[in-house]
Every structure is written in structure tokens, then in C-alpha cells.
Amino acid sequence: MIEARGLTKVYGDKTAVAGVDFTVQPGRVTGFLGPNGAGKSTTMRMIMGLDRPTSGTVTVDGVPYARHAAPLRDVGALLDAKAVHTSRSAYNHLLAMAATHGIPKQRVLDVIEMTGLGEVARKKVGGFSLGMGQRLGIAAALLGDPRTVILDEPVNGLDPEGVVWVRNLVKYLASEGRTVFLSSHLMSEMAVTADHLIVIGRGRIIADAPIQDIITGKDRGRVRVRTDQAAELTRLLTADGATVDGATVDGQENELLEVTGLEPRRIARTALEHGVMIYELTPLRASLEEAYMELTKDEVEYHSLITTGDTAPAQAGGN
Amino acid sequence: MSSTTIDPTPSRREPGGPAHAAGGSGRPAGLSTGPGPSFPRVLNAEFIKFRSLLSSVILLVATAAVIVGIGALASWGIGQALQSSGADPQRSAALAAQGDIAASAPGAGISFAQLILGSLAVLIISSEFTTGMARSTFTAVPRRIPAFVAKLIVVAVSAFVVTAVSLYISGLVAVPIFEQYGHTLDVSSDHYWRTLLINSAYVAAVAAIGLALGALLRNSAGGIMALVGLFFVLPIALQIIQGDVVKELRKYTPDSTLTPMTASQHFPDTLEAWQAALVLGAWVVIPLVLAGFLLKKRDV
């Protein structure tokens, strides 16, 4: 179990991670989703004791990583594929890592076999493809047979076969009761891999919920309502919203409202009861990708022009 | 890629190992199930890392070649000088005043050896930061200092052993060369052995300084430049600049500590042997302590 409490990291005048709280439970795959630069890698480096938190704490099984008696046997991490000396062979890299914890040579051979590195294990890591580097990183993470596995963007650079392999591997590790925490910036990858999702944007946790809730947009169902009495309806729905958790009303145009947190039926009834005419009532079922985009739309650090150009008309003129 | 499916059987522990692997949830939280990074294990790991890099091996061999090669050349040159001065009592006396010049010939390559091994020591740690290996190293040894001390031992002992062995071979090569010129070189005297060991310890000290510079700067080129600056540029700069203060400072540069420690007699404008040893010790300990402190404190 990984527990972060008020975890903060500030580099100069830039806040990479802004006081996050989260818990990663054992026995399931927890995805750590966020756009590039959101603070995922920084958070993972703090878990592994490589970066010192500016404030707050993070523990693995109740103890900060650096205070574990045999850290590699408790926690295995792939932080990025390049945490290896390029002039050393994969075998010698793993052998040296294993030697720090008295892990037998046989285990080194086992993880090489497991990750499909057999043919290249004696070659210099510098010549490895990105995918091979990822496999070596995963091999290193599994070396100590740890009960907590942390993988930062493990499918980056893997071929489709490798992607499926990582997917099955993490599910298998979680099924053994291990804590599995893996990051990605790809919602689609998380949708098929993770059981639980923690979404981070600009260093803040935006969502922390079971993957199913996030897919169905349980808390985030939006309905587009068009009416001539926007102000009146806004007032009424806001009043209704007091009974529905997290309901908000977003006035976008004068007569176009986006209602969050109320069922269409409820909105129609409210309108009917108060004699407000509505002439569009459209549930906006967000796909996972859209839900992610929506969750992070204010949190993305670098907007691309194409993305903003595409989404703006979709929101404003969806008639 | 032959093994792209998960095969749980080979990955599990070897027979006789702890039976925890079957169910991670069954393990008590916060309790490790096997040995951790004790210092002997960390030292073993650092030795594996050292010898598994071709560049380490190449630089060690290069050091031996340089010491033996330059030692042989120096023996040849000094042998000729001694022979030609034998007929001239005045020059002979001048040479004798410099102490046992023949005995210094096998160690003529030390200043190059210190540069090579010092650079090797810089690279041992700076390359970990430039390649990202440091993240693996300090994940395995999160207390960091044991890994740093292990690197220090590996690089300093390697430097000492390679220098000592090379100097010994260099001496054996020098003996027949001097014999050709009718001069005997005693490679078994206490003084010769003492000089050999001090030279080797000095090179080990330079390697330790290199390691500290590599850890402080985390950059290969920068670390090597700093080392060259300290051992080659600084002494020359202090030679060029005149003045009493500078003249006094010259005694305290790390490279100027070697002569007082190995000389059979005390030369003017140099430190006493024990003072020189202390000065060199300070040059080693201060950067190392600073590097260790910052290594512990900084993000990797």
C-alpha cells in the first residue's frame, strides 16, 4: 500500500506536485493518469526516495522507502527506461542490482527469461530499442519479487505484443495481492489495464475513483439544455443541485446551459414544474477519452492549437 | 521475443527460498523477506559494476602501460646521463645531490597515471548521473552513502593496486636497463618499497578526489576539467604568478605533496613529509565529505 499525504514538490518557482493525497491499495491495478508534465514522474520519484518532498510524506507499507530494510524486495520500480549505464550489458546491470540485496543469480536469469530479454541480455544496453529498455526496466523492478510494483509509463515504446504482455503482467501481479501502481498519459491504455484510477493534472489530484465510475462519468454526467429563460432555469437547477452532490450549472451562451450532476429527467421535470420552456435536452455521454480530456482540460500545461481549435466548436455549437 | 506471456513458474523463488511469493497479501506489511543492502553486498555490487564496464578495464590497462612505458624510457635516459657523467666528477656530484635519481626512474609515469585514474574515478560516478544509472543505484541503496563509500573503496583500491603493481613491474624493467649503463638499481630496499607504496597511495588519493569532483559536478567533462585544473593548471598558474603568498600557496597544492612524502631528504620550499601527508589528506577528506553530504541531500 502506498500512502501520500500532502505530498508537495517545488522546483524553484515551479510547483510540480501540489499537496496531493492518495492511497494505492494492494490487490488491484491502480492507474496514475495525467498529461505530460502533470507531476506523475515526480510523484513516483518521491515514492522511491530519489526526490525529497518539499513538504508532506509518502510511505510504502507504512514506511518511507529509504527506511525499508530491503527496499528492492519490498518495492520494485521502473522509473524510466534509461536508468541504466549504456555501456553495461543487461545481465551485468541486473547482476549488480541483485548483488546489493543478495538476490541469487538464478533470479537474474529468471527475470531475463520472464521479460523476453534472453537474446540480448549480454549486449550493451546502449544499443537497445526503447521497447527493450522498457523490458529491462521491468526486469529490474521484478528482481526482488516485491510486493509493491511501480511502473512509470511502462508501455512507452513497446510493440503491440509487448503492450499486451505488460497489461497481463500487471493484472497478474495485482491478482497475487501485490500493490501495482502504473502511470500513463494514455486514457485508452488505462481503460483496459487499471481497476482504479488516480488522475493528476498540474500537480493536483483531479479524480480518484474506480475505473468504472470514471468511464461511465458517474459524477460527471453532463446534460446540454437550451432554453430562453437561462437565468431562471439556472437558478432553479442550482437550487435542485443542493440535493444532488456536486451539481453545477455552466452558462455558455445566453440560452445554452451545461448541467452537471442532474439526470435529464430531473431537469425536464424541474423545467415543467416551473413553466420554463426548454427546446433541447441532450445527455452528453463522454467517452473515457473525453472524460479524461474534460477532467484535465484546465490542467494541461501545454495546449496544442489543434486540440483547442477542435474542442471549442464542439462545445459551443453542438447543434 | 520468445517469452511474451507470463509464465509464473520460472519466476517464482528457487526451492528452499521463503514461501512468500505465492501470495503477496499474506506477507506482513513493513517486513522485508530477505537480506537488504548490507555494506559488503553494496561493495560487491559496486565491484561488479566497475569490472563490467569496458572503459574501466581499458583505463586500468592504459595506466599500467603508461607507468611501465614511461618508467622504461626514464630509466634509459637517466642511465645514459649517469654513464656520461661518470667520467665527470662535477656532474656526478650534482646528480648525487638530487638523491637516488635512478630509484625515481620507474615512477616517472606517475603524473600521467594520476590523470588517467583520477579521470576514471570522475567517470565512475558522473557517468551514473549522465546515463540515469544513478536512479537504479540509489533505488537499490536509498541511504546513498554506503554506495558512495563502496565506489570510493573500489576506485581507490583499484588505483592503489594497479599503480603498485605497475611500479613494481616498471622497477623490474628498469634494473637491466640500468645494468647496461653500469648502474645498479636496488628494487628491494626499504626506501624503494616505501616510495613505491607512497606513490601508489598518492594515486589512490587523486582517484578519491576525482570521485568527489564527479559526485559534486555530476558531469564527466566538468569533473575531468576540474581535476586537470587542480593538478595541472593550478600549479602552473602559481608558478607564473610571483609573490610571497603565492610562493607559500604552491606548497599546498595537492600535486606538490608527493615530492616531500617520497624524498629521502627535505628540499627547501617544500613541506615536511608529515605536513604534506596532512595537506593531501585534507584535499581528499574535505571534497569527499562535501560530496557525500550533498549526495545525501540532493535529488537524484
XYZ file of C-alpha atoms in Angstrom:
619
model
C 0.000 0.000 0.000
C 1.279 3.429 -0.977
C 0.072 6.431 1.004
C 0.782 10.038 0.075
C -0.195 12.796 2.466
C 0.107 16.432 1.489
C 2.917 15.454 -0.869
C 4.452 18.552 -2.435
C 7.438 19.165 -4.675
C 8.548 22.614 -5.715
C 11.404 23.151 -8.168
C 12.465 26.791 -7.939
C 9.290 28.740 -8.639
C 7.519 25.816 -10.307
C 5.243 23.564 -8.294
C 5.425 20.085 -9.797
C 3.274 18.354 -7.210
C 0.910 20.444 -5.093
C -0.016 18.732 -1.861
C -1.516 15.512 -3.158
C -3.215 12.907 -1.003
C -3.883 9.443 -2.304
C -3.759 5.808 -1.324
C -2.831 2.953 -3.632
C -4.425 -0.243 -2.383
C -2.975 -3.720 -2.816
C -4.675 -6.384 -4.899
C -5.653 -4.181 -7.798
C -4.044 -2.229 -10.586
C -4.106 1.480 -9.846
C -3.550 3.697 -12.833
C -1.893 7.076 -12.454
C -3.179 9.127 -15.327
C -2.226 12.603 -16.340
C -0.930 14.610 -19.261
C 2.808 15.012 -19.705
C 4.218 17.356 -17.109
C 1.353 16.738 -14.692
C 3.628 15.506 -11.910
C 3.373 11.725 -12.337
C 7.089 11.004 -12.587
C 7.952 13.466 -9.825
C 5.431 11.763 -7.545
C 6.918 8.366 -8.354
C 10.458 9.578 -7.753
C 9.358 10.873 -4.364
C 7.806 7.485 -3.549
C 11.172 5.898 -4.351
C 13.108 8.358 -2.205
C 15.022 9.805 -5.152
C 13.454 13.256 -4.887
C 12.954 14.751 -1.478
C 9.430 16.129 -0.978
C 9.308 19.862 -0.321
C 6.633 19.002 2.215
C 4.349 16.111 3.035
C 5.110 12.428 3.261
C 4.786 9.291 1.219
C 5.130 5.790 2.585
C 5.105 2.287 1.195
C 3.524 -0.209 3.573
C 3.693 2.423 6.270
C 7.400 3.192 5.985
C 9.209 5.750 3.809
C 11.018 3.912 1.010
C 14.506 4.845 2.215
C 13.829 3.290 5.616
C 12.924 -0.163 4.280
C 15.423 -2.765 5.394
C 15.486 -4.453 1.993
C 13.924 -1.900 -0.357
C 14.256 -3.888 -3.607
C 12.478 -6.839 -2.000
C 9.601 -4.598 -0.911
C 9.251 -2.218 -3.830
C 10.222 -2.635 -7.469
C 10.149 0.337 -9.784
C 10.561 1.164 -13.415
C 11.092 4.911 -13.231
C 12.240 5.450 -16.740
C 13.764 3.170 -19.282
C 17.117 4.921 -19.159
C 18.093 4.251 -15.549
C 20.892 2.027 -16.819
C 24.528 2.639 -17.755
C 24.542 2.406 -21.552
C 27.922 0.645 -21.733
C 26.973 -2.211 -19.447
C 25.171 -5.375 -20.512
C 21.639 -6.008 -19.319
C 22.824 -9.117 -17.498
C 25.568 -7.284 -15.607
C 23.206 -4.431 -14.779
C 20.724 -6.830 -13.218
C 23.516 -8.814 -11.560
C 24.860 -5.682 -9.855
C 21.373 -4.625 -8.749
C 20.740 -8.137 -7.400
C 24.075 -8.188 -5.584
C 23.040 -5.267 -3.359
C 20.322 -7.452 -1.826
C 21.999 -10.841 -2.073
C 19.484 -11.908 -4.713
C 20.758 -15.119 -6.326
C 21.990 -15.240 -9.909
C 19.194 -17.655 -10.772
C 16.625 -14.928 -10.089
C 18.501 -12.642 -12.510
C 18.255 -15.339 -15.182
C 14.585 -15.825 -14.334
C 13.612 -12.190 -14.790
C 15.619 -12.050 -18.025
C 13.638 -15.053 -19.253
C 10.356 -13.621 -17.981
C 10.798 -10.322 -19.769
C 11.969 -11.912 -23.022
C 15.456 -10.403 -22.868
C 17.287 -13.715 -23.267
C 18.762 -12.974 -26.667
C 20.060 -9.503 -25.857
C 20.976 -9.898 -22.182
C 24.714 -9.970 -22.908
C 24.648 -6.942 -25.183
C 25.286 -3.360 -24.172
C 22.148 -1.561 -23.097
C 23.149 1.447 -25.223
C 22.124 -0.452 -28.333
C 18.696 -1.394 -27.025
C 15.482 -0.228 -28.620
C 13.091 1.724 -26.421
C 10.989 -1.401 -26.024
C 13.975 -3.498 -24.922
C 14.925 -0.779 -22.468
C 11.406 -0.953 -21.027
C 11.639 -4.714 -20.683
C 14.965 -4.345 -18.870
C 13.423 -1.758 -16.556
C 10.560 -4.129 -15.793
C 13.030 -6.968 -15.215
C 14.872 -4.769 -12.704
C 11.589 -3.895 -10.995
C 10.686 -7.571 -10.578
C 14.163 -8.614 -9.400
C 13.368 -8.561 -5.690
C 9.949 -10.203 -6.113
C 8.494 -7.077 -4.479
C 5.019 -6.763 -3.035
C 4.716 -3.246 -4.446
C 5.392 -2.603 -8.125
C 5.642 0.935 -9.516
C 5.877 1.379 -13.265
C 6.226 4.787 -14.916
C 4.861 4.712 -18.470
C 5.724 1.019 -18.914
C 4.169 0.606 -22.360
C 6.059 3.521 -23.905
C 7.892 2.244 -26.939
C 6.646 -1.323 -26.633
C 5.317 -3.133 -29.671
C 1.659 -4.229 -29.539
C 2.694 -7.651 -28.292
C 4.694 -6.035 -25.508
C 1.770 -3.800 -24.568
C -0.462 -6.842 -24.117
C 2.289 -8.546 -22.150
C 2.617 -5.614 -19.706
C -1.176 -5.465 -19.397
C -1.355 -9.148 -18.451
C 1.688 -8.906 -16.212
C 0.339 -6.078 -14.063
C -3.064 -7.762 -13.763
C -1.344 -10.978 -12.742
C 0.807 -9.170 -10.162
C -2.277 -7.485 -8.705
C -4.135 -10.799 -8.624
C -1.349 -12.099 -6.385
C -2.268 -9.421 -3.884
C 0.520 -7.036 -4.755
C 0.178 -3.272 -4.908
C 0.505 -2.208 -8.535
C 0.815 1.460 -9.430
C 1.356 2.371 -13.032
C 1.358 5.686 -14.786
C 0.361 6.615 -18.283
C -0.776 9.634 -20.206
C -2.996 7.430 -22.367
C -6.553 7.044 -21.122
C -7.218 4.228 -23.584
C -4.397 2.179 -22.085
C -5.704 2.738 -18.566
C -9.220 1.758 -19.613
C -8.095 -1.786 -20.355
C -5.450 -2.173 -17.652
C -6.407 -0.374 -14.457
C -9.022 -1.239 -11.858
C -8.745 2.080 -10.113
C -7.692 5.419 -11.452
C -5.968 8.411 -9.930
C -5.988 11.346 -12.340
C -3.446 14.105 -11.859
C -3.172 17.440 -13.626
C -0.762 20.259 -12.898
C 0.325 18.582 -9.720
C -3.151 18.168 -8.254
C -5.340 15.101 -7.964
C -8.388 15.643 -10.168
C -10.076 12.292 -9.716
C -9.539 9.222 -7.565
C -12.160 6.619 -8.311
C -12.766 3.117 -9.635
C -12.165 2.998 -13.374
C -15.820 2.094 -13.985
C -17.041 5.260 -12.320
C -14.761 7.357 -14.430
C -15.732 5.577 -17.650
C -19.448 5.995 -17.069
C -18.846 9.532 -15.884
C -20.968 8.785 -12.855
C -20.149 12.006 -11.111
C -19.641 13.965 -14.233
C -22.702 13.268 -16.437
C -23.427 16.429 -18.333
C -26.628 17.450 -19.996
C -26.935 20.224 -22.528
C -30.059 22.302 -22.085
C -31.267 25.035 -24.404
C -33.808 27.488 -23.081
C -34.931 31.087 -23.500
C -35.006 31.534 -19.740
C -31.442 30.636 -18.936
C -31.172 32.728 -15.808
C -34.408 31.393 -14.329
C -33.520 27.778 -15.117
C -30.010 28.234 -13.800
C -31.442 29.434 -10.505
C -33.886 26.527 -10.313
C -31.331 23.875 -11.212
C -28.822 25.275 -8.784
C -31.471 25.025 -6.092
C -32.078 21.425 -7.157
C -28.376 20.885 -7.181
C -28.329 21.283 -3.435
C -29.887 17.845 -3.229
C -27.585 16.344 -5.828
C -23.945 16.169 -4.954
C -21.671 18.364 -6.976
C -24.288 19.801 -9.317
C -23.182 22.877 -11.182
C -24.681 24.934 -13.937
C -22.499 26.370 -16.617
C -23.861 29.193 -18.704
C -22.078 29.087 -22.010
C -24.300 31.143 -24.254
C -27.267 33.143 -23.238
C -29.698 30.275 -23.766
C -27.355 27.269 -23.664
C -26.679 25.553 -20.367
C -24.496 22.602 -19.485
C -25.764 20.930 -16.408
C -23.599 18.605 -14.455
C -24.821 16.175 -11.858
C -28.525 16.074 -12.665
C -30.361 13.426 -14.683
C -32.124 14.724 -17.842
C -35.442 13.514 -16.451
C -34.964 15.584 -13.321
C -34.069 18.661 -15.325
C -37.137 18.262 -17.548
C -39.387 17.861 -14.518
C -37.993 20.955 -12.832
C -38.482 22.924 -16.019
C -42.045 21.620 -16.440
C -42.997 22.340 -12.841
C -41.858 25.942 -13.145
C -43.157 26.517 -16.601
C -39.757 27.047 -18.167
C -39.625 26.080 -21.827
C -36.665 24.008 -22.886
C -36.083 23.099 -26.525
C -33.016 20.894 -26.257
C -32.119 18.332 -23.649
C -29.095 16.309 -24.701
C -27.246 13.946 -22.402
C -23.532 14.238 -23.201
C -22.156 10.781 -22.755
C -18.458 11.263 -22.552
C -16.209 8.523 -23.789
C -13.337 7.706 -21.492
C -11.028 9.775 -23.647
C -13.448 12.708 -23.473
C -13.909 12.290 -19.772
C -10.147 12.473 -19.375
C -9.907 15.489 -21.614
C -12.632 17.129 -19.611
C -11.021 16.244 -16.306
C -7.740 17.685 -17.363
C -8.807 20.454 -19.727
C -7.890 23.166 -17.274
C -4.872 21.293 -16.050
C -2.950 20.674 -19.235
C 0.203 22.671 -19.202
C 0.788 22.860 -22.920
C -2.296 23.191 -25.093
C -1.788 22.386 -28.702
C -3.507 24.743 -31.087
C -5.180 21.918 -32.964
C -6.714 20.458 -29.829
C -8.164 23.725 -28.596
C -9.401 24.548 -32.087
C -11.229 21.242 -32.292
C -12.851 21.204 -28.894
C -14.060 24.778 -28.788
C -16.687 24.488 -31.562
C -17.729 21.080 -30.321
C -18.677 22.595 -27.000
C -20.236 25.794 -28.218
C -22.062 24.797 -31.346
C -23.033 21.193 -30.959
C -26.442 21.633 -32.587
C 10.896 -12.166 -28.179
C 10.243 -15.668 -27.148
C 8.765 -15.125 -23.735
C 5.973 -12.639 -24.070
C 3.460 -14.384 -21.901
C 3.682 -14.516 -18.185
C 4.915 -17.807 -17.009
C 4.558 -17.817 -13.261
C 6.567 -20.970 -12.682
C 10.140 -19.919 -13.527
C 9.727 -16.546 -11.905
C 8.987 -17.920 -8.505
C 11.619 -18.481 -5.925
C 14.076 -21.293 -6.071
C 13.411 -24.242 -3.800
C 14.181 -23.587 -0.203
C 13.546 -19.865 -0.517
C 10.963 -18.060 1.551
C 7.487 -19.237 0.677
C 6.067 -15.735 0.487
C 5.921 -15.477 -3.273
C 2.661 -17.311 -3.719
C 0.544 -14.698 -2.017
C 1.769 -11.140 -1.646
C -1.193 -10.231 0.548
C -0.180 -12.854 3.071
C 3.008 -11.015 3.887
C 3.047 -8.768 6.905
C 3.359 -5.132 5.965
C 6.663 -3.398 6.541
C 8.633 -6.597 6.917
C 11.199 -7.488 4.311
C 11.545 -11.101 3.445
C 15.208 -11.340 2.656
C 18.575 -9.677 3.101
C 18.900 -5.996 2.362
C 21.752 -3.796 1.144
C 24.389 -4.524 3.793
C 27.723 -2.837 3.162
C 29.574 -5.973 1.925
C 26.755 -6.587 -0.597
C 26.833 -2.981 -1.774
C 30.610 -3.215 -2.131
C 30.245 -6.423 -4.145
C 27.659 -4.729 -6.386
C 29.923 -1.742 -6.977
C 32.779 -4.071 -7.854
C 30.542 -5.897 -10.368
C 29.594 -2.535 -11.868
C 33.245 -1.452 -12.029
C 34.543 -4.535 -13.774
C 31.581 -4.859 -16.134
C 32.448 -1.600 -17.870
C 34.972 -1.963 -20.650
C 36.143 1.622 -20.089
C 37.309 0.803 -16.528
C 39.366 -2.128 -17.785
C 40.834 -0.110 -20.647
C 41.856 2.767 -18.367
C 43.455 0.403 -15.841
C 45.459 -1.317 -18.591
C 46.387 2.078 -20.053
C 47.650 3.173 -16.635
C 49.867 0.104 -16.344
C 51.206 0.634 -19.876
C 51.944 4.312 -19.187
C 53.729 3.634 -15.889
C 55.864 0.807 -17.267
C 56.500 2.532 -20.615
C 57.469 5.930 -19.224
C 59.430 4.216 -16.447
C 61.482 2.331 -19.035
C 62.073 5.473 -21.092
C 63.131 7.403 -17.998
C 65.479 4.598 -16.922
C 67.069 4.631 -20.319
C 67.509 8.412 -20.281
C 68.776 8.577 -16.714
C 71.066 5.595 -17.303
C 72.684 7.391 -20.215
C 73.061 10.552 -18.161
C 74.649 8.647 -15.282
C 77.051 6.870 -17.614
C 78.172 10.028 -19.371
C 78.568 11.855 -16.073
C 80.637 9.030 -14.601
C 83.754 10.498 -16.258
C 82.913 13.959 -14.967
C 83.159 14.125 -11.149
C 81.414 17.512 -11.001
C 78.268 16.354 -12.808
C 78.390 13.130 -10.938
C 78.305 15.020 -7.656
C 75.452 17.209 -8.921
C 73.433 14.136 -9.773
C 74.174 12.561 -6.422
C 72.899 15.691 -4.688
C 69.442 15.010 -6.107
C 69.220 11.852 -4.114
C 68.946 8.462 -5.685
C 67.893 9.600 -9.114
C 67.916 6.083 -10.530
C 65.370 4.947 -7.968
C 62.934 7.627 -9.150
C 63.029 6.463 -12.790
C 60.430 3.642 -12.514
C 57.914 6.130 -11.111
C 58.384 8.730 -13.833
C 54.927 7.989 -15.253
C 53.046 8.760 -12.042
C 51.813 12.172 -13.126
C 50.134 10.609 -16.149
C 48.824 7.690 -14.141
C 47.205 10.064 -11.667
C 45.435 11.850 -14.505
C 44.112 8.621 -16.043
C 42.976 7.093 -12.759
C 41.628 10.398 -11.490
C 39.546 10.687 -14.660
C 38.394 7.091 -14.245
C 37.228 7.958 -10.741
C 35.342 11.008 -12.032
C 33.658 8.836 -14.660
C 32.696 6.108 -12.194
C 30.173 8.408 -10.601
C 29.498 11.147 -13.166
C 28.507 8.556 -15.782
C 25.862 7.251 -13.398
C 24.229 10.648 -13.422
C 24.608 11.241 -17.157
C 23.193 7.822 -18.093
C 20.477 7.704 -15.425
C 22.100 4.701 -13.730
C 22.161 6.744 -10.509
C 18.405 6.240 -10.201
C 18.925 2.478 -10.184
C 21.891 2.700 -7.821
C 20.133 4.870 -5.266
C 16.887 2.945 -5.541
C 18.795 -0.187 -4.542
C 20.708 1.699 -1.844
C 18.383 4.514 -0.785
C 20.659 5.559 2.063
C 23.099 6.521 -0.715
C 26.225 6.949 1.448
C 27.048 3.194 1.507
C 27.010 3.161 -2.299
C 29.261 6.238 -2.384
C 31.715 4.737 0.123
C 31.684 1.444 -1.817
C 32.548 3.316 -5.016
C 35.346 5.102 -3.130
C 36.801 1.821 -1.926
C 36.529 0.151 -5.329
C 38.166 3.014 -7.197
C 40.827 3.848 -4.582
C 41.856 0.213 -4.067
C 41.940 -0.383 -7.835
C 44.082 2.730 -8.293
C 46.423 1.683 -5.491
C 46.824 -1.906 -6.687
C 47.266 -1.054 -10.361
C 49.809 1.670 -9.544
C 51.742 -0.503 -7.093
C 51.892 -3.497 -9.436
C 52.819 -1.299 -12.413
C 55.544 0.441 -10.427
C 56.936 -2.905 -9.350
C 56.997 -4.164 -12.950
C 58.478 -0.840 -14.019
C 61.253 -1.359 -11.462
C 61.965 -4.861 -12.730
C 62.176 -3.492 -16.271
C 64.479 -0.672 -15.115
C 67.036 -2.972 -13.445
C 68.500 -4.480 -16.656
C 68.354 -1.085 -18.382
C 70.486 0.495 -15.655
C 72.790 -2.519 -15.668
C 73.572 -1.765 -19.314
C 74.903 1.590 -18.176
C 76.847 0.065 -15.330
C 74.479 1.243 -12.603
C 72.670 -0.903 -10.100
C 69.104 -0.221 -9.062
C 68.110 -1.799 -5.802
C 64.386 -2.638 -6.044
C 64.344 -4.467 -2.737
C 65.479 -1.703 -0.365
C 63.127 -0.381 2.269
C 63.317 3.091 0.796
C 62.398 1.845 -2.666
C 59.385 -0.029 -1.311
C 58.354 2.888 0.818
C 58.479 5.201 -2.210
C 56.512 2.694 -4.268
C 53.763 2.444 -1.667
C 53.589 6.209 -1.113
C 53.327 6.797 -4.865
C 50.516 4.248 -5.044
C 48.711 5.785 -2.079
C 49.098 9.202 -3.677
C 47.458 7.989 -6.906
C 44.665 6.410 -4.833
C 44.208 9.792 -3.148
C 43.952 11.510 -6.533
C 41.311 8.948 -7.517
C 39.389 9.757 -4.337
C 39.499 13.469 -5.203
C 38.291 12.594 -8.719
C 35.361 10.647 -7.275
C 34.408 13.594 -5.082
C 34.593 16.002 -8.040
C 32.475 13.656 -10.173
C 29.863 13.403 -7.430
C 29.807 17.157 -6.864
C 29.609 18.179 -10.523
C 27.643 15.163 -11.869
C 29.195 15.835 -15.239
C 32.020 13.869 -16.871
C 33.672 16.684 -18.818
C 33.292 19.138 -15.950
C 34.697 16.702 -13.404
C 37.733 15.834 -15.508
C 38.350 19.509 -16.276
C 38.210 20.322 -12.565
C 40.698 17.534 -11.865
C 43.058 18.721 -14.607
C 42.679 22.257 -13.322
C 43.609 21.231 -9.817
C 46.596 19.044 -10.724
C 47.998 20.638 -13.880
C 46.693 24.161 -14.398
C 46.760 25.427 -10.811
C 50.447 24.538 -10.191
C 51.478 26.188 -13.470
C 49.405 29.267 -12.700
C 51.036 29.525 -9.274
C 54.461 29.195 -10.883
C 53.748 32.104 -13.216
C 52.346 34.454 -10.595
C 55.047 35.956 -8.377
C 54.816 36.908 -4.716
C 55.408 35.530 -1.270
C 51.828 34.484 -0.684
C 51.715 32.582 -3.963
C 55.081 31.026 -3.198
C 53.639 29.772 0.090
C 50.438 28.570 -1.630
C 52.474 26.444 -4.061
C 53.398 24.114 -1.199
C 49.758 23.353 -0.533
C 48.516 22.299 -3.965
C 47.704 18.566 -3.924
C 50.299 17.648 -6.558
C 53.125 19.304 -4.600
C 52.579 16.969 -1.643
C 54.087 13.957 -3.414
C 57.740 15.083 -3.503
C 58.066 15.818 0.234
C 56.495 12.460 1.073
C 58.847 10.401 -1.104
C 62.081 12.387 -0.954
C 64.909 10.852 1.014
C 65.869 14.323 2.219
C 63.998 17.568 2.818
C 64.142 20.114 -0.008
C 63.784 23.840 0.609
C 60.394 25.449 -0.092
C 58.547 22.194 0.446
C 56.555 20.863 3.350
C 57.816 18.271 5.796
C 56.695 14.758 4.875
C 54.107 14.576 7.644
C 52.790 18.039 6.774
C 52.460 17.037 3.139
C 50.566 13.916 4.129
C 48.162 16.013 6.198
C 47.652 18.516 3.373
C 46.917 15.714 0.897
C 44.594 14.147 3.448
C 42.680 17.419 3.695
C 42.447 17.603 -0.109
C 40.875 14.137 -0.034
C 38.637 14.354 3.017
C 37.086 17.795 2.526
C 35.752 17.238 -1.025
C 34.629 13.712 -0.124
C 32.680 14.844 2.937
C 31.112 17.689 0.972
C 30.243 15.323 -1.896
C 28.758 12.776 0.491
C 26.709 15.423 2.268
C 25.314 16.815 -0.979
C 24.733 13.348 -2.422
C 22.546 12.556 0.533
C 20.717 15.869 0.303
C 20.200 16.449 -3.416
C 17.565 14.874 -5.632
C 18.840 12.160 -7.947
